[in-house]
PDB file of C-alpha atoms in Angstrom:
ATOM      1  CA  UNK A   1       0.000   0.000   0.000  1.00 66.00           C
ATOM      2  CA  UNK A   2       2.831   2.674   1.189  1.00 84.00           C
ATOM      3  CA  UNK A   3       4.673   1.437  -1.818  1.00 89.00           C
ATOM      4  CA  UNK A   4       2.122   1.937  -4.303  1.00 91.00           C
ATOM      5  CA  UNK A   5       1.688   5.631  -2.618  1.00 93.00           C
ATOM      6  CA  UNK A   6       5.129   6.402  -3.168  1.00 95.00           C
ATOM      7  CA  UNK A   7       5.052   5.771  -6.962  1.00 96.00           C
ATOM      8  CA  UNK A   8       1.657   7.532  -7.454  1.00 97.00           C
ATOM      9  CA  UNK A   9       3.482  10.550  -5.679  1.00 97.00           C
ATOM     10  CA  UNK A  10       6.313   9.942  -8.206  1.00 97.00           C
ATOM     11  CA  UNK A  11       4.398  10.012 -10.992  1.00 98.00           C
ATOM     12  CA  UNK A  12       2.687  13.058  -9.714  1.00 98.00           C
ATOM     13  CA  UNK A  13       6.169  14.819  -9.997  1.00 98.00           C
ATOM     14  CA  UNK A  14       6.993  13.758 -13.562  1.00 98.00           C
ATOM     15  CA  UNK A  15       4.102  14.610 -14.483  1.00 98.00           C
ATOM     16  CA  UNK A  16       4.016  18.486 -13.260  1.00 98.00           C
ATOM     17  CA  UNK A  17       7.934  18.577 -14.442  1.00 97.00           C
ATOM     18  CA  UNK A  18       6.954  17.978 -17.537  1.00 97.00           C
ATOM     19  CA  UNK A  19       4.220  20.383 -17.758  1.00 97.00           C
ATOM     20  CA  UNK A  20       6.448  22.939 -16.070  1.00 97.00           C
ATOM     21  CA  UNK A  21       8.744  21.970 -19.108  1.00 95.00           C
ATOM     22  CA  UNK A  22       6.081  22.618 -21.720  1.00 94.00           C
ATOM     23  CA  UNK A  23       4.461  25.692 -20.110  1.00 96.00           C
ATOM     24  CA  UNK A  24       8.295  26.940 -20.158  1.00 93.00           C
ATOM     25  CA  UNK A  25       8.348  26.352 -24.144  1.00 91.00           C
ATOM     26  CA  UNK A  26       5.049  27.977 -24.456  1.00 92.00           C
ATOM     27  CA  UNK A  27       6.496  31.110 -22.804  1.00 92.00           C
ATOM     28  CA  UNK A  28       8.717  31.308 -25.563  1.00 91.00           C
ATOM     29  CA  UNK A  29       6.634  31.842 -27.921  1.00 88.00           C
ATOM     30  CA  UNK A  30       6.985  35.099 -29.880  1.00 90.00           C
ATOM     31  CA  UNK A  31       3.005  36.276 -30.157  1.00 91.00           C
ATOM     32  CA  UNK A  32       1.496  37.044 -33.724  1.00 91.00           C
ATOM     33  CA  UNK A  33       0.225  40.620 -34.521  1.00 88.00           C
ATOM     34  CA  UNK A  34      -3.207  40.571 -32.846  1.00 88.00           C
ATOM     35  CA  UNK A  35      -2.468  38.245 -30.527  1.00 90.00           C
ATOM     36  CA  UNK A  36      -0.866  38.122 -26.675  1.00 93.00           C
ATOM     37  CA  UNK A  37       1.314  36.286 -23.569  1.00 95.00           C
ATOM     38  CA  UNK A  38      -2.216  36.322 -22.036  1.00 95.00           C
ATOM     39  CA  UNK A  39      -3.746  34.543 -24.954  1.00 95.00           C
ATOM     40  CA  UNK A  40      -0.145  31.864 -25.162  1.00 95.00           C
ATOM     41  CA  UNK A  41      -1.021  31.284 -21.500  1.00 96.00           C
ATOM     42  CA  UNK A  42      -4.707  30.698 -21.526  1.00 96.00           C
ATOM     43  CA  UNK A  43      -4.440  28.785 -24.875  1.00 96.00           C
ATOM     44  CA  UNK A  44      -1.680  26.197 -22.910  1.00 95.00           C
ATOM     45  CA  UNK A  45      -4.468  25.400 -20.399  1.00 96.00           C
ATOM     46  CA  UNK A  46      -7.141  25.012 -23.116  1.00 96.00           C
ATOM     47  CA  UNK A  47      -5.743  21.565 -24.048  1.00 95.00           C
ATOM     48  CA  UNK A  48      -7.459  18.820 -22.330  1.00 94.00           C
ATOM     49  CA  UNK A  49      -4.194  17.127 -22.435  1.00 95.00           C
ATOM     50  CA  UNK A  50      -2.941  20.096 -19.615  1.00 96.00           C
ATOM     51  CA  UNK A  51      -5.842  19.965 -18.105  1.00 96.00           C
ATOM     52  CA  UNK A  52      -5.633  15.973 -18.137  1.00 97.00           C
ATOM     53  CA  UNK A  53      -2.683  15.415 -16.846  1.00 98.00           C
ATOM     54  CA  UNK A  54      -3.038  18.384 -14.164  1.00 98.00           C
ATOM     55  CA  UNK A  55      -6.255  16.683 -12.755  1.00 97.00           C
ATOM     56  CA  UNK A  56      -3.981  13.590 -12.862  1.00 98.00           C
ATOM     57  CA  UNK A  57      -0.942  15.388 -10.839  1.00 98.00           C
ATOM     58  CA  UNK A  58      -3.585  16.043  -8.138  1.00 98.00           C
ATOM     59  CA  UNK A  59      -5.643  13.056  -7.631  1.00 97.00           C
ATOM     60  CA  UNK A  60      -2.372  10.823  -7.469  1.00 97.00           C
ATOM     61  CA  UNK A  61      -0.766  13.495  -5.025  1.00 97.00           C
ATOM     62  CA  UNK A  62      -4.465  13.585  -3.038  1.00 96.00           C
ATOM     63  CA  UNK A  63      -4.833   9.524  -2.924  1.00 95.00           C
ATOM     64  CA  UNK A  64      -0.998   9.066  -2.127  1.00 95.00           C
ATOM     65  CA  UNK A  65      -0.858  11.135   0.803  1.00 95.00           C
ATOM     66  CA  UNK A  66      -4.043  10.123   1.735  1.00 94.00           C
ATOM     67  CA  UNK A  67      -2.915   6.593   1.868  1.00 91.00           C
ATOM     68  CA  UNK A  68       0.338   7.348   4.024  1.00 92.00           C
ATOM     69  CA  UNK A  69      -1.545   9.450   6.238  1.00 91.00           C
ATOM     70  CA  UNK A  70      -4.532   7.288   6.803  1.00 87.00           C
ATOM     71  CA  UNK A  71      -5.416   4.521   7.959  1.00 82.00           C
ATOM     72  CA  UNK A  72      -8.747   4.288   5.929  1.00 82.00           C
ATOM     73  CA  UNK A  73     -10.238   4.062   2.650  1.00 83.00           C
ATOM     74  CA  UNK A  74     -10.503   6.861   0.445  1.00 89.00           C
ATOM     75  CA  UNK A  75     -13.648   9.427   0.648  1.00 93.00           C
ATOM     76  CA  UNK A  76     -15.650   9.351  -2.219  1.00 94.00           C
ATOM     77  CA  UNK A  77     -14.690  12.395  -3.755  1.00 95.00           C
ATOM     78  CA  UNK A  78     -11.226  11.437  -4.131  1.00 95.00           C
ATOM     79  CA  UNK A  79     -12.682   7.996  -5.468  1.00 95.00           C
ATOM     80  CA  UNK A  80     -14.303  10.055  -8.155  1.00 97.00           C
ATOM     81  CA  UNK A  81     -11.464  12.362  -8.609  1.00 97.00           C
ATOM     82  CA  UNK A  82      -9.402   9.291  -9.511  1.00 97.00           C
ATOM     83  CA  UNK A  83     -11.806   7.844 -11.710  1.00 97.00           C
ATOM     84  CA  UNK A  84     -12.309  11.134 -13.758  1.00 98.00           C
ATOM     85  CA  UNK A  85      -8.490  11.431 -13.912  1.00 98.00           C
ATOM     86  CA  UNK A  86      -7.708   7.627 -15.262  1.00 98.00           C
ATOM     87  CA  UNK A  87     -10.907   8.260 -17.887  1.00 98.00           C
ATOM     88  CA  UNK A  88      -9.111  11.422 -19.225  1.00 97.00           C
ATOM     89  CA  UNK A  89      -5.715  10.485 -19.103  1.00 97.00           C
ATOM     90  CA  UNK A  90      -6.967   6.958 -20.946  1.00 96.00           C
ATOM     91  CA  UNK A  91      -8.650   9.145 -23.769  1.00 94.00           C
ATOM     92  CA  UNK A  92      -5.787  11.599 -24.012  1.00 93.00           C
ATOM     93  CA  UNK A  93      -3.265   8.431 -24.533  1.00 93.00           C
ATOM     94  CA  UNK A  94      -5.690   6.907 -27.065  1.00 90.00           C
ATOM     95  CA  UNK A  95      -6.338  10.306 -29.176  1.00 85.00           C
ATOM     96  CA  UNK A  96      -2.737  11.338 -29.238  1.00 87.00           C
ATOM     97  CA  UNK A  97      -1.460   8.223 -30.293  1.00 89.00           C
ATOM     98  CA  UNK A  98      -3.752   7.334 -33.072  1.00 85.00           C
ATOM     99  CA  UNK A  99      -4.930  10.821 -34.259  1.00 77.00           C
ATOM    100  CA  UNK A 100      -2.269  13.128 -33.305  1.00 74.00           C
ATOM    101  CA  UNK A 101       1.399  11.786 -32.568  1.00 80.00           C
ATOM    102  CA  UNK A 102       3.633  12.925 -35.282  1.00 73.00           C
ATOM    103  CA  UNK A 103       1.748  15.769 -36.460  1.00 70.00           C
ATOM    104  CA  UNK A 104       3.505  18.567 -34.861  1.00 69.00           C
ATOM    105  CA  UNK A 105       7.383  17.780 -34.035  1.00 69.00           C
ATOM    106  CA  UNK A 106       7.514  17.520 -29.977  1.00 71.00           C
ATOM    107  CA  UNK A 107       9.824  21.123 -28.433  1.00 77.00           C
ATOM    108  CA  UNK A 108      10.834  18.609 -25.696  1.00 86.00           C
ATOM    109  CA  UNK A 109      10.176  14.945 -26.659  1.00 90.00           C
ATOM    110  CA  UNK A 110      10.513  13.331 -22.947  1.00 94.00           C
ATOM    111  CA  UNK A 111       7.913  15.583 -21.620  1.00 94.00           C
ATOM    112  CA  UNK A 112       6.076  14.871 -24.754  1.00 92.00           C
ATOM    113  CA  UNK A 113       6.221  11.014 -23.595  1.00 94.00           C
ATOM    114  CA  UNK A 114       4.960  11.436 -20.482  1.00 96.00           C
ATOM    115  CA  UNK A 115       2.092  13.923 -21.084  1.00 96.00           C
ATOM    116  CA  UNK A 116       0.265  11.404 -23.637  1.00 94.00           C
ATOM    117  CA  UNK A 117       1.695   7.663 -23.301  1.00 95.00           C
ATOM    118  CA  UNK A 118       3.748   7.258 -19.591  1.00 96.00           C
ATOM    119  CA  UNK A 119       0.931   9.218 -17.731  1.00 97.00           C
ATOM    120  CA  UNK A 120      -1.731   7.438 -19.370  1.00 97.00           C
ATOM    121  CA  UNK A 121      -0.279   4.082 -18.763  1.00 97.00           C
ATOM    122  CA  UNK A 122       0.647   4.588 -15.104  1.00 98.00           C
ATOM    123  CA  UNK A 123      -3.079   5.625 -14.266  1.00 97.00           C
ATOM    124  CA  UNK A 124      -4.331   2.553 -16.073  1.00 97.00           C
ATOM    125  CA  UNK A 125      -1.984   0.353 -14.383  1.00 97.00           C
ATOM    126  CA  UNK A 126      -3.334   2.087 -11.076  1.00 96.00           C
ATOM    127  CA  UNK A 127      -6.638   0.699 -11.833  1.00 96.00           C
ATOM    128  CA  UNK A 128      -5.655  -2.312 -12.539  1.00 96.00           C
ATOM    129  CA  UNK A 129      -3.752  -3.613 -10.238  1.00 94.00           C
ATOM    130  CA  UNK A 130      -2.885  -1.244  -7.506  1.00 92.00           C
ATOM    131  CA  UNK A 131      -5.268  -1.299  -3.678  1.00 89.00           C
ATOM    132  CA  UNK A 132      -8.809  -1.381  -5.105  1.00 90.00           C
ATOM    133  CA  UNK A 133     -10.341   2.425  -4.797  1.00 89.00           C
ATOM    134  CA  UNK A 134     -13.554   3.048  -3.286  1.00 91.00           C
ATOM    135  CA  UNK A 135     -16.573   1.179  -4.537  1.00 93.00           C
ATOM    136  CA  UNK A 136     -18.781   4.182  -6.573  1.00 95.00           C
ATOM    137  CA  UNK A 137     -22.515   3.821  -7.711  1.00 95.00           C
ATOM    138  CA  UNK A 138     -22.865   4.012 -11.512  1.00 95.00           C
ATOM    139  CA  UNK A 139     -23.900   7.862 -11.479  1.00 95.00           C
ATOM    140  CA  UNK A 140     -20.473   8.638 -11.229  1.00 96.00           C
ATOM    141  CA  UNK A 141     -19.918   8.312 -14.852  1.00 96.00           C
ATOM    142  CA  UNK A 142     -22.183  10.884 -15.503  1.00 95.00           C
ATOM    143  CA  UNK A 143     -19.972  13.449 -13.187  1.00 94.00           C
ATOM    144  CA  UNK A 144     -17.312  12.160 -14.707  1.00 96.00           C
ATOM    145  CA  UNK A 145     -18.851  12.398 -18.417  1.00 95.00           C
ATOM    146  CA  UNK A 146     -19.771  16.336 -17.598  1.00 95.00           C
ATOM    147  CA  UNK A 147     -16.485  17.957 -17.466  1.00 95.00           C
ATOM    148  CA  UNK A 148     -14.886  16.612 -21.247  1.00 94.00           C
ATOM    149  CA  UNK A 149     -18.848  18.065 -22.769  1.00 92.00           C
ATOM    150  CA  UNK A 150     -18.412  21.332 -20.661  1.00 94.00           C
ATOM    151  CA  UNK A 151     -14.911  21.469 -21.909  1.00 95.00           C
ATOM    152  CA  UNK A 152     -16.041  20.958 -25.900  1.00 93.00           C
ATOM    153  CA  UNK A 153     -18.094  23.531 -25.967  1.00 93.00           C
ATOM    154  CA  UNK A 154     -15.877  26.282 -24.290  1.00 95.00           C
ATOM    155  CA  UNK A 155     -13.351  24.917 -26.998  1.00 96.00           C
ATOM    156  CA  UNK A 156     -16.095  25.324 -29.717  1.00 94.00           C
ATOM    157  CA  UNK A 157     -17.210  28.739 -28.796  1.00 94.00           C
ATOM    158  CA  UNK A 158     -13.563  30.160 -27.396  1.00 96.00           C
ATOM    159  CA  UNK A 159     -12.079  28.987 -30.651  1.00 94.00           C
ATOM    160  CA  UNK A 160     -14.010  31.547 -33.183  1.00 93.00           C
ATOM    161  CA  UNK A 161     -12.777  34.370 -30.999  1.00 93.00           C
ATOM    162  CA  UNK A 162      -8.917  33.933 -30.411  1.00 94.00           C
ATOM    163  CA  UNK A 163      -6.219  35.070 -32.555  1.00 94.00           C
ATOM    164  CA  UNK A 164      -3.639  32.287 -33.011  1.00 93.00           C
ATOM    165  CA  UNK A 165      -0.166  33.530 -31.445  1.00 93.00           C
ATOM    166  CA  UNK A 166       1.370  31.490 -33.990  1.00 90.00           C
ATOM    167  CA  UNK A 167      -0.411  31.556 -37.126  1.00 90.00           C
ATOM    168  CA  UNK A 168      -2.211  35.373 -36.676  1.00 92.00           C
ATOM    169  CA  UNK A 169      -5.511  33.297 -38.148  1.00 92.00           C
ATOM    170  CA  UNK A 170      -8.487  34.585 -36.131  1.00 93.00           C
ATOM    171  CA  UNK A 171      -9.476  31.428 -34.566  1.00 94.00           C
ATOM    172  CA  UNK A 172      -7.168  29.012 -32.594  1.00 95.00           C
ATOM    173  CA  UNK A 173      -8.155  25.139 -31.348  1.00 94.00           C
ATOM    174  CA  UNK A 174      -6.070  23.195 -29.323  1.00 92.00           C
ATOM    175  CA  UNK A 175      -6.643  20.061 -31.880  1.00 88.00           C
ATOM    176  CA  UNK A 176      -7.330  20.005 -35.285  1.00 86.00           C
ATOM    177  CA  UNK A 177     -10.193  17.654 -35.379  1.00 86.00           C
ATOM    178  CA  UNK A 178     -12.152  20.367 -33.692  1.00 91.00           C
ATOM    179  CA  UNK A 179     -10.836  23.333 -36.460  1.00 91.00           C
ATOM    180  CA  UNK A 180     -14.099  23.476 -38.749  1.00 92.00           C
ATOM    181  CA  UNK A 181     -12.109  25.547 -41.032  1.00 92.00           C
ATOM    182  CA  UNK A 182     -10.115  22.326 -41.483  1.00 89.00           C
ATOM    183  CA  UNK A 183     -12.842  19.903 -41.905  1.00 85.00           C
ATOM    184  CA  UNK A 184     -16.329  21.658 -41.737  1.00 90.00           C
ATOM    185  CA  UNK A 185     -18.659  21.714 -38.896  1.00 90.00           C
ATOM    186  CA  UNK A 186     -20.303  18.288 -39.833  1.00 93.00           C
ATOM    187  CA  UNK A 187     -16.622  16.152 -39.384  1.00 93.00           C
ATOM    188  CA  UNK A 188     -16.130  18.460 -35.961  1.00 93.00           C
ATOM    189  CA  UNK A 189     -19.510  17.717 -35.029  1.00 92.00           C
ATOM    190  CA  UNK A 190     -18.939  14.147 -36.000  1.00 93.00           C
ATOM    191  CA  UNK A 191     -15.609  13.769 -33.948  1.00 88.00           C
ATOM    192  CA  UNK A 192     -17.264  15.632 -30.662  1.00 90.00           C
ATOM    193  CA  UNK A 193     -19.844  12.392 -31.424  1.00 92.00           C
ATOM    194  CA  UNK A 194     -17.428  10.086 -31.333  1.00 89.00           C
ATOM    195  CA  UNK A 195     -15.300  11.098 -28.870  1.00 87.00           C
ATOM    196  CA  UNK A 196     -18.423  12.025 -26.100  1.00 90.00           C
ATOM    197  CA  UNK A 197     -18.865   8.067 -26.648  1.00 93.00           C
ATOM    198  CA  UNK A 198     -15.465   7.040 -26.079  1.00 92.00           C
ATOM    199  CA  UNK A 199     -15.331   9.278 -23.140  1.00 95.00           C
ATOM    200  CA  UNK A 200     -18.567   7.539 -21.681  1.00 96.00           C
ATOM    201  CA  UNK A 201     -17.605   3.843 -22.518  1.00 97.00           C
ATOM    202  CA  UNK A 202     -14.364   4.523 -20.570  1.00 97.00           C
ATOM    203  CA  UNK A 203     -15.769   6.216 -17.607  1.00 97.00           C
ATOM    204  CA  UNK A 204     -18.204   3.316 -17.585  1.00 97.00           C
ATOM    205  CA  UNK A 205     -14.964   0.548 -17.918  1.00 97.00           C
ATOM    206  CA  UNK A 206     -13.091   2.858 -15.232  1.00 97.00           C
ATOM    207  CA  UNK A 207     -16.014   2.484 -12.429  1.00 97.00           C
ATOM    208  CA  UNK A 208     -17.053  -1.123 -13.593  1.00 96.00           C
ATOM    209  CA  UNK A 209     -13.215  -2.251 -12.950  1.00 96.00           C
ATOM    210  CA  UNK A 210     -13.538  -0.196  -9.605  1.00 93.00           C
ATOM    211  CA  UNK A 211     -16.427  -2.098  -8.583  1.00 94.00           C
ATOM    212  CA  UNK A 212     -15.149  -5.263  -9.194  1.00 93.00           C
ATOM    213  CA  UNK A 213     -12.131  -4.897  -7.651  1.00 90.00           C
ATOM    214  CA  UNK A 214     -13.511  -3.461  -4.658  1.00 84.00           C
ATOM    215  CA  UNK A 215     -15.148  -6.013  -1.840  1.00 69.00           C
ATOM    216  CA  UNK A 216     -19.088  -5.547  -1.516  1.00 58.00           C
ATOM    217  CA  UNK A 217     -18.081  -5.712   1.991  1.00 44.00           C
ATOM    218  CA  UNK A 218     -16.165  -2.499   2.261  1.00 45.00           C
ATOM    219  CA  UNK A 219     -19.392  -0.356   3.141  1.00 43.00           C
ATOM    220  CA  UNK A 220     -23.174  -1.318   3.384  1.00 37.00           C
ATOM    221  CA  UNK A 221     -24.675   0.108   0.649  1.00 43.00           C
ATOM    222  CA  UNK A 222     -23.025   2.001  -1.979  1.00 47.00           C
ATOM    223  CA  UNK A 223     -25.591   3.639  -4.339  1.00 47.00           C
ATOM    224  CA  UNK A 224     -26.256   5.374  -0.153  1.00 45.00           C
ATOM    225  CA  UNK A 225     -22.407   6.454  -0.155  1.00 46.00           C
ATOM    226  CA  UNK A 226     -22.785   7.640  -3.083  1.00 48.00           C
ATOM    227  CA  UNK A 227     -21.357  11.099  -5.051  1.00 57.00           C
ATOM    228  CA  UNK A 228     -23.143  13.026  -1.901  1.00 48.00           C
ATOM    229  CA  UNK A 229     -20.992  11.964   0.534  1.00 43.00           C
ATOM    230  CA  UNK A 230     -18.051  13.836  -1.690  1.00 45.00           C
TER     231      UNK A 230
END
């Protein structure tokens, strides 16, 4: 148990240096006419892979001190925290690898590695075979479902009004399967489709494995534990 604490807490910390690495390369970036640091900044955190692997830096750090600390299982909301950060992480691992990787030439290929195919892998390994997590009702798919559809649409809408820093185009997306002036709004709206489905069969694999793995024993009832007790 301590053991598998310490290596979530390590993987916590390769994970944030590598962000730390590719926030620093974003930094460098020389703004186009029209365009500004604020925008370089705020675009770095509009890719779900940041915002991924962030969520992942804190849910291992949360459940691996947790664990060391305490002599008990994890609250709920951590159980959910974990389960939203292994869905994510699984979907930004899949998408990068078979949509994205090669496309643009990785500024610091290590990080690169981590960010989309170490990360990934560690947090499905976690599942798998690390100390069962907390039993969670089937609901929590949904919570975990919401964030990746609030998430499109702020990267639908944002993405008509933002000046590329690189480019000086007058829209920027983070991916371009989501760029309609790429593909038209009927393959974006075809790819949000597909991907809203992938998220959702994951989420549902994440808490079904969860729920296996976890003895009917450890509470009473857990559709009464539930997301409220978060």
């Amino acid at each position: 148990m301590k053991t598998w604490s310490i290596l979530r807490l390590a993987m916590a910390v390769l994970i944030l240096a590598a962000m730390t690495a590719e926030f620093r390369g974003a930094m460098s970036t020389t703004p186009a006419e029209g365009s500004s640091m604020a925008t370089v900044v705020v675009n770095y955190f509009s890719y779900f892979t940041i915002e991924s692997n962030l969520l992942a830096a804190v849910a291992l750090i949360a459940a691996g001190v947790w664990a060391l600390t305490r002599d008990a299982q994890e609250p709920t909301w951590m159980a959910v925290l974990m389960a939203a950060a292994t869905t994510f992480m699984a979907i930004t691992g899949l998408v990068y690898n078979l949509l994205l990787r090669g496309l643009v030439p990785a500024a610091h290929p290590w990080a690169n590695e981590i960010l989309h195919l170490i990360g990934p892998l560690f947090l499905i390994i976690d599942l798998l075979v690390a100390p069962p997590r907390r039993r969670l009702p089937w609901r929590a798919v949904g919570a975990v479902v919401a964030f990746p559809i609030v998430w499109a649409i702020y990267t639908l809408v944002r993405g008509e009004h933002v000046v590329s820093p690189l480019t000086g185009d007058g829209w920027w997306y983070p991916y371009p399967f989501l760029n309609n002036h790429l593909h038209g709004y009927g393959v974006v709206f075809a790819y949000v489709v597909g991907i809203a489905a992938a998220f959702t069969l994951v989420a549902w694999g994440v808490v079904a494995v969860g729920r296996r793995r976890s003895p009917e024993t450890a509470y009473a009832d857990d559709e009464d534990a539930g997301l409220s007790a978060a």
